């Protein structure tokens, strides 16, 4: 049986070849724009106060440049994480659709593919994510405990030298789980919304893309914030004078936090996090749709 045209159609039913080429620069540009929001989000999760208080304190005590501390690590994370995550998702989706005789995939299968893509992407991006969190949290530590990393590569080399190669994946567990939950919310919801807006509601291309991207961004933020909170706590922790860490792992961190602060603590800073995640997700999907249209126009 020949492969159905539906197997590789874009937002408006056009035949396109799924690709993530060109998204790496977009992800990096997006990170530059949302870096200050990401910095404020991390400081909120570390108990520095509200978004307004954190922003004012950083401006008055550290200067505007402090909002971009760790930018090199953030860009490195986007370059490694985006390539592996979206590439894996497109490949797995294409294979699954072919195995399903060209029929649309059920939501559960899309979610599983999203989880898998997120996990693979996080494994590649975990070292740079560790460097980013440490650089962003450095000024919250006493001067004697600060690491003073100069850039992402300096951070990675110092981690390897001082703590060993495997330490690059410290906090990889919650990083992977966060990425899996974010991608499940982002990728599965987008694909499902595309079908609803386009096929069931009969919406045009612009409404379909913007509507689906908006819902996708919100779902990504809502699904991933609890794991992002735990990831931040694990990656920034330091041993006490006896060499003991406050948490033995992500599960221990989650249980202790739940016991002392309640479940809502995991959604600390949700409005800021949503502002940090949702527009970024929307830009990715909108730009990807334009890439697909361009590829069709040139016959790629």
GROMACS .gro file of C-alpha atoms in nm:
model
  300
    1UNK     CA    1   0.000   0.000   0.000
    2UNK     CA    2   0.141   0.342  -0.096
    3UNK     CA    3   0.194   0.592   0.175
    4UNK     CA    4  -0.105   0.817   0.229
    5UNK     CA    5  -0.073   1.188   0.149
    6UNK     CA    6  -0.210   1.253   0.495
    7UNK     CA    7   0.101   1.104   0.647
    8UNK     CA    8   0.311   1.409   0.568
    9UNK     CA    9   0.068   1.699   0.547
   10UNK     CA   10   0.128   2.030   0.712
   11UNK     CA   11  -0.108   2.260   0.895
   12UNK     CA   12  -0.339   2.323   0.602
   13UNK     CA   13  -0.312   1.982   0.441
   14UNK     CA   14  -0.011   2.065   0.230
   15UNK     CA   15   0.236   1.790   0.160
   16UNK     CA   16   0.557   1.874   0.344
   17UNK     CA   17   0.866   1.698   0.460
   18UNK     CA   18   0.894   1.726   0.838
   19UNK     CA   19   1.213   1.898   0.938
   20UNK     CA   20   1.367   2.087   1.225
   21UNK     CA   21   1.635   2.250   1.007
   22UNK     CA   22   1.656   2.622   1.080
   23UNK     CA   23   1.499   2.597   1.425
   24UNK     CA   24   1.829   2.607   1.613
   25UNK     CA   25   1.890   2.978   1.533
   26UNK     CA   26   1.526   3.053   1.625
   27UNK     CA   27   1.556   2.874   1.958
   28UNK     CA   28   1.876   3.066   2.031
   29UNK     CA   29   1.716   3.398   1.937
   30UNK     CA   30   1.416   3.309   2.150
   31UNK     CA   31   1.641   3.234   2.445
   32UNK     CA   32   1.816   3.570   2.413
   33UNK     CA   33   1.476   3.739   2.435
   34UNK     CA   34   1.347   3.539   2.732
   35UNK     CA   35   1.679   3.508   2.922
   36UNK     CA   36   1.588   3.788   3.169
   37UNK     CA   37   1.255   3.616   3.241
   38UNK     CA   38   1.434   3.285   3.291
   39UNK     CA   39   1.677   3.449   3.534
   40UNK     CA   40   1.391   3.596   3.738
   41UNK     CA   41   1.218   3.257   3.736
   42UNK     CA   42   1.524   3.084   3.880
   43UNK     CA   43   1.566   3.347   4.152
   44UNK     CA   44   1.197   3.311   4.248
   45UNK     CA   45   1.240   2.934   4.278
   46UNK     CA   46   1.540   2.993   4.504
   47UNK     CA   47   1.322   3.194   4.742
   48UNK     CA   48   1.441   3.543   4.651
   49UNK     CA   49   1.087   3.689   4.650
   50UNK     CA   50   0.829   3.796   4.393
   51UNK     CA   51   0.906   3.873   4.030
   52UNK     CA   52   0.893   4.250   4.089
   53UNK     CA   53   1.114   4.226   4.400
   54UNK     CA   54   1.368   4.004   4.225
   55UNK     CA   55   1.387   4.230   3.919
   56UNK     CA   56   1.428   4.546   4.129
   57UNK     CA   57   1.691   4.386   4.351
   58UNK     CA   58   1.892   4.259   4.056
   59UNK     CA   59   1.882   4.597   3.884
   60UNK     CA   60   1.986   4.791   4.192
   61UNK     CA   61   2.253   4.555   4.324
   62UNK     CA   62   2.386   4.369   4.018
   63UNK     CA   63   2.300   4.585   3.718
   64UNK     CA   64   2.114   4.509   3.396
   65UNK     CA   65   2.386   4.272   3.277
   66UNK     CA   66   2.300   4.030   3.557
   67UNK     CA   67   1.983   3.934   3.373
   68UNK     CA   68   2.201   3.781   3.103
   69UNK     CA   69   2.435   3.590   3.330
   70UNK     CA   70   2.467   3.238   3.195
   71UNK     CA   71   2.359   3.337   2.843
   72UNK     CA   72   2.637   3.132   2.680
   73UNK     CA   73   2.519   2.821   2.866
   74UNK     CA   74   2.160   2.892   2.768
   75UNK     CA   75   2.252   2.920   2.401
   76UNK     CA   76   2.455   2.599   2.419
   77UNK     CA   77   2.158   2.422   2.579
   78UNK     CA   78   1.924   2.536   2.304
   79UNK     CA   79   2.166   2.428   2.031
   80UNK     CA   80   2.208   2.074   2.169
   81UNK     CA   81   1.863   2.021   2.318
   82UNK     CA   82   1.658   2.158   2.027
   83UNK     CA   83   1.838   1.962   1.758
   84UNK     CA   84   1.802   1.627   1.929
   85UNK     CA   85   1.450   1.688   2.067
   86UNK     CA   86   1.269   1.810   1.755
   87UNK     CA   87   1.469   1.584   1.526
   88UNK     CA   88   1.374   1.279   1.731
   89UNK     CA   89   1.009   1.383   1.748
   90UNK     CA   90   0.981   1.429   1.371
   91UNK     CA   91   1.153   1.097   1.296
   92UNK     CA   92   0.942   0.899   1.545
   93UNK     CA   93   0.620   1.067   1.430
   94UNK     CA   94   0.695   0.991   1.065
   95UNK     CA   95   0.768   0.625   1.145
   96UNK     CA   96   0.455   0.593   1.357
   97UNK     CA   97   0.230   0.745   1.089
   98UNK     CA   98   0.375   0.508   0.829
   99UNK     CA   99   0.310   0.213   1.060
  100UNK     CA  100  -0.046   0.341   1.105
  101UNK     CA  101  -0.109   0.336   0.728
  102UNK     CA  102  -0.106   0.714   0.707
  103UNK     CA  103  -0.387   0.766   0.957
  104UNK     CA  104  -0.362   1.037   1.226
  105UNK     CA  105  -0.202   0.914   1.546
  106UNK     CA  106  -0.409   0.890   1.866
  107UNK     CA  107  -0.329   1.140   2.142
  108UNK     CA  108  -0.172   0.872   2.365
  109UNK     CA  109   0.076   0.772   2.097
  110UNK     CA  110   0.165   1.137   2.032
  111UNK     CA  111   0.222   1.181   2.405
  112UNK     CA  112   0.454   0.880   2.418
  113UNK     CA  113   0.653   1.011   2.121
  114UNK     CA  114   0.675   1.352   2.289
  115UNK     CA  115   0.799   1.193   2.612
  116UNK     CA  116   1.065   0.996   2.426
  117UNK     CA  117   1.186   1.297   2.227
  118UNK     CA  118   1.206   1.504   2.543
  119UNK     CA  119   1.409   1.242   2.728
  120UNK     CA  120   1.661   1.205   2.446
  121UNK     CA  121   1.695   1.581   2.405
  122UNK     CA  122   1.745   1.632   2.780
  123UNK     CA  123   2.026   1.377   2.793
  124UNK     CA  124   2.218   1.582   2.536
  125UNK     CA  125   2.131   1.917   2.694
  126UNK     CA  126   2.176   1.829   3.063
  127UNK     CA  127   2.544   1.940   3.099
  128UNK     CA  128   2.477   2.286   2.957
  129UNK     CA  129   2.159   2.311   3.166
  130UNK     CA  130   2.362   2.240   3.480
  131UNK     CA  131   2.607   2.515   3.386
  132UNK     CA  132   2.320   2.756   3.321
  133UNK     CA  133   2.150   2.701   3.658
  134UNK     CA  134   2.478   2.735   3.848
  135UNK     CA  135   2.569   3.057   3.668
  136UNK     CA  136   2.224   3.204   3.727
  137UNK     CA  137   2.222   3.110   4.096
  138UNK     CA  138   2.582   3.206   4.171
  139UNK     CA  139   2.512   3.553   4.312
  140UNK     CA  140   2.259   3.412   4.558
  141UNK     CA  141   2.542   3.228   4.736
  142UNK     CA  142   2.781   3.373   4.995
  143UNK     CA  143   3.093   3.516   4.824
  144UNK     CA  144   3.314   3.234   4.954
  145UNK     CA  145   3.090   2.969   4.795
  146UNK     CA  146   3.049   3.128   4.453
  147UNK     CA  147   3.189   2.938   4.156
  148UNK     CA  148   3.248   3.244   3.935
  149UNK     CA  149   3.220   3.064   3.603
  150UNK     CA  150   3.319   3.291   3.313
  151UNK     CA  151   3.114   3.120   3.041
  152UNK     CA  152   2.956   2.786   2.955
  153UNK     CA  153   3.277   2.616   2.845
  154UNK     CA  154   3.465   2.738   3.151
  155UNK     CA  155   3.183   2.604   3.367
  156UNK     CA  156   3.185   2.264   3.197
  157UNK     CA  157   3.564   2.231   3.220
  158UNK     CA  158   3.565   2.331   3.588
  159UNK     CA  159   3.289   2.081   3.668
  160UNK     CA  160   3.485   1.802   3.499
  161UNK     CA  161   3.810   1.903   3.673
  162UNK     CA  162   3.665   1.952   4.022
  163UNK     CA  163   3.385   1.696   4.030
  164UNK     CA  164   3.444   1.444   3.751
  165UNK     CA  165   3.289   1.385   3.410
  166UNK     CA  166   2.974   1.220   3.543
  167UNK     CA  167   2.898   1.532   3.744
  168UNK     CA  168   2.801   1.699   3.416
  169UNK     CA  169   2.481   1.500   3.446
  170UNK     CA  170   2.410   1.601   3.806
  171UNK     CA  171   2.038   1.663   3.823
  172UNK     CA  172   1.990   1.481   3.493
  173UNK     CA  173   1.701   1.283   3.641
  174UNK     CA  174   1.472   1.582   3.704
  175UNK     CA  175   1.605   1.747   3.386
  176UNK     CA  176   1.495   1.449   3.179
  177UNK     CA  177   1.157   1.424   3.354
  178UNK     CA  178   1.101   1.799   3.309
  179UNK     CA  179   1.186   1.774   2.940
  180UNK     CA  180   0.958   1.473   2.898
  181UNK     CA  181   0.666   1.650   3.062
  182UNK     CA  182   0.729   1.974   2.870
  183UNK     CA  183   0.749   1.793   2.539
  184UNK     CA  184   0.442   1.585   2.613
  185UNK     CA  185   0.250   1.904   2.681
  186UNK     CA  186   0.403   2.093   2.391
  187UNK     CA  187   0.422   1.839   2.110
  188UNK     CA  188   0.119   1.619   2.175
  189UNK     CA  189  -0.116   1.911   2.244
  190UNK     CA  190   0.000   2.096   1.932
  191UNK     CA  191  -0.054   1.800   1.701
  192UNK     CA  192  -0.395   1.734   1.858
  193UNK     CA  193  -0.501   2.100   1.836
  194UNK     CA  194  -0.398   2.117   1.471
  195UNK     CA  195  -0.639   1.834   1.393
  196UNK     CA  196  -0.920   1.997   1.594
  197UNK     CA  197  -0.877   2.348   1.453
  198UNK     CA  198  -0.815   2.238   1.094
  199UNK     CA  199  -1.021   1.924   1.047
  200UNK     CA  200  -1.307   1.961   1.295
  201UNK     CA  201  -1.356   2.338   1.321
  202UNK     CA  202  -1.246   2.417   0.965
  203UNK     CA  203  -1.024   2.708   1.070
  204UNK     CA  204  -0.784   2.878   0.834
  205UNK     CA  205  -0.407   2.850   0.850
  206UNK     CA  206  -0.338   3.158   1.064
  207UNK     CA  207  -0.606   3.074   1.324
  208UNK     CA  208  -0.497   2.711   1.332
  209UNK     CA  209  -0.129   2.785   1.387
  210UNK     CA  210  -0.173   3.066   1.640
  211UNK     CA  211  -0.450   2.888   1.832
  212UNK     CA  212  -0.263   2.558   1.847
  213UNK     CA  213   0.064   2.728   1.940
  214UNK     CA  214  -0.099   2.919   2.225
  215UNK     CA  215  -0.257   2.608   2.376
  216UNK     CA  216   0.067   2.416   2.323
  217UNK     CA  217   0.268   2.679   2.511
  218UNK     CA  218   0.031   2.681   2.809
  219UNK     CA  219   0.023   2.299   2.828
  220UNK     CA  220   0.403   2.284   2.814
  221UNK     CA  221   0.434   2.527   3.105
  222UNK     CA  222   0.165   2.362   3.318
  223UNK     CA  223   0.306   2.011   3.271
  224UNK     CA  224   0.671   2.093   3.333
  225UNK     CA  225   0.691   2.355   3.610
  226UNK     CA  226   0.688   2.113   3.910
  227UNK     CA  227   0.981   1.921   3.761
  228UNK     CA  228   1.158   2.246   3.672
  229UNK     CA  229   1.130   2.355   4.035
  230UNK     CA  230   1.285   2.030   4.160
  231UNK     CA  231   1.557   2.046   3.893
  232UNK     CA  232   1.658   2.395   4.006
  233UNK     CA  233   1.681   2.289   4.371
  234UNK     CA  234   1.898   1.987   4.286
  235UNK     CA  235   2.135   2.163   4.048
  236UNK     CA  236   2.210   2.462   4.270
  237UNK     CA  237   2.257   2.274   4.601
  238UNK     CA  238   2.592   2.267   4.774
  239UNK     CA  239   2.721   2.043   5.055
  240UNK     CA  240   2.730   2.167   5.413
  241UNK     CA  241   3.043   2.174   5.631
  242UNK     CA  242   3.022   1.796   5.677
  243UNK     CA  243   3.001   1.734   5.302
  244UNK     CA  244   2.634   1.634   5.315
  245UNK     CA  245   2.390   1.761   5.052
  246UNK     CA  246   2.039   1.876   5.155
  247UNK     CA  247   1.879   1.622   4.918
  248UNK     CA  248   1.990   1.274   4.815
  249UNK     CA  249   1.807   1.298   4.483
  250UNK     CA  250   1.506   1.438   4.300
  251UNK     CA  251   1.254   1.212   4.478
  252UNK     CA  252   1.395   1.306   4.818
  253UNK     CA  253   1.376   1.673   4.718
  254UNK     CA  254   1.015   1.636   4.606
  255UNK     CA  255   0.905   1.455   4.922
  256UNK     CA  256   1.081   1.693   5.163
  257UNK     CA  257   0.951   1.997   4.978
  258UNK     CA  258   0.597   1.858   4.970
  259UNK     CA  259   0.611   1.783   5.343
  260UNK     CA  260   0.742   2.124   5.447
  261UNK     CA  261   0.572   2.356   5.197
  262UNK     CA  262   0.275   2.176   5.041
  263UNK     CA  263   0.196   2.095   4.675
  264UNK     CA  264   0.146   2.453   4.555
  265UNK     CA  265   0.514   2.530   4.615
  266UNK     CA  266   0.593   2.336   4.296
  267UNK     CA  267   0.403   2.602   4.100
  268UNK     CA  268   0.599   2.890   4.249
  269UNK     CA  269   0.639   3.159   3.985
  270UNK     CA  270   0.394   3.003   3.738
  271UNK     CA  271   0.297   3.334   3.571
  272UNK     CA  272   0.666   3.415   3.511
  273UNK     CA  273   0.735   3.061   3.395
  274UNK     CA  274   0.440   3.072   3.157
  275UNK     CA  275   0.568   3.400   3.013
  276UNK     CA  276   0.908   3.234   2.975
  277UNK     CA  277   0.780   2.914   2.809
  278UNK     CA  278   0.461   2.993   2.615
  279UNK     CA  279   0.587   3.266   2.376
  280UNK     CA  280   0.899   3.059   2.305
  281UNK     CA  281   0.687   2.756   2.214
  282UNK     CA  282   0.459   2.971   1.998
  283UNK     CA  283   0.755   3.115   1.804
  284UNK     CA  284   0.894   2.767   1.740
  285UNK     CA  285   0.568   2.635   1.596
  286UNK     CA  286   0.492   2.945   1.390
  287UNK     CA  287   0.843   2.950   1.244
  288UNK     CA  288   0.835   2.575   1.178
  289UNK     CA  289   0.513   2.623   0.980
  290UNK     CA  290   0.687   2.887   0.768
  291UNK     CA  291   0.981   2.651   0.710
  292UNK     CA  292   0.743   2.380   0.589
  293UNK     CA  293   0.574   2.625   0.349
  294UNK     CA  294   0.912   2.736   0.216
  295UNK     CA  295   1.024   2.376   0.168
  296UNK     CA  296   0.709   2.305  -0.032
  297UNK     CA  297   0.761   2.617  -0.243
  298UNK     CA  298   1.110   2.507  -0.348
  299UNK     CA  299   1.006   2.145  -0.391
  300UNK     CA  300   1.214   2.009  -0.102
   0.00000   0.00000   0.00000
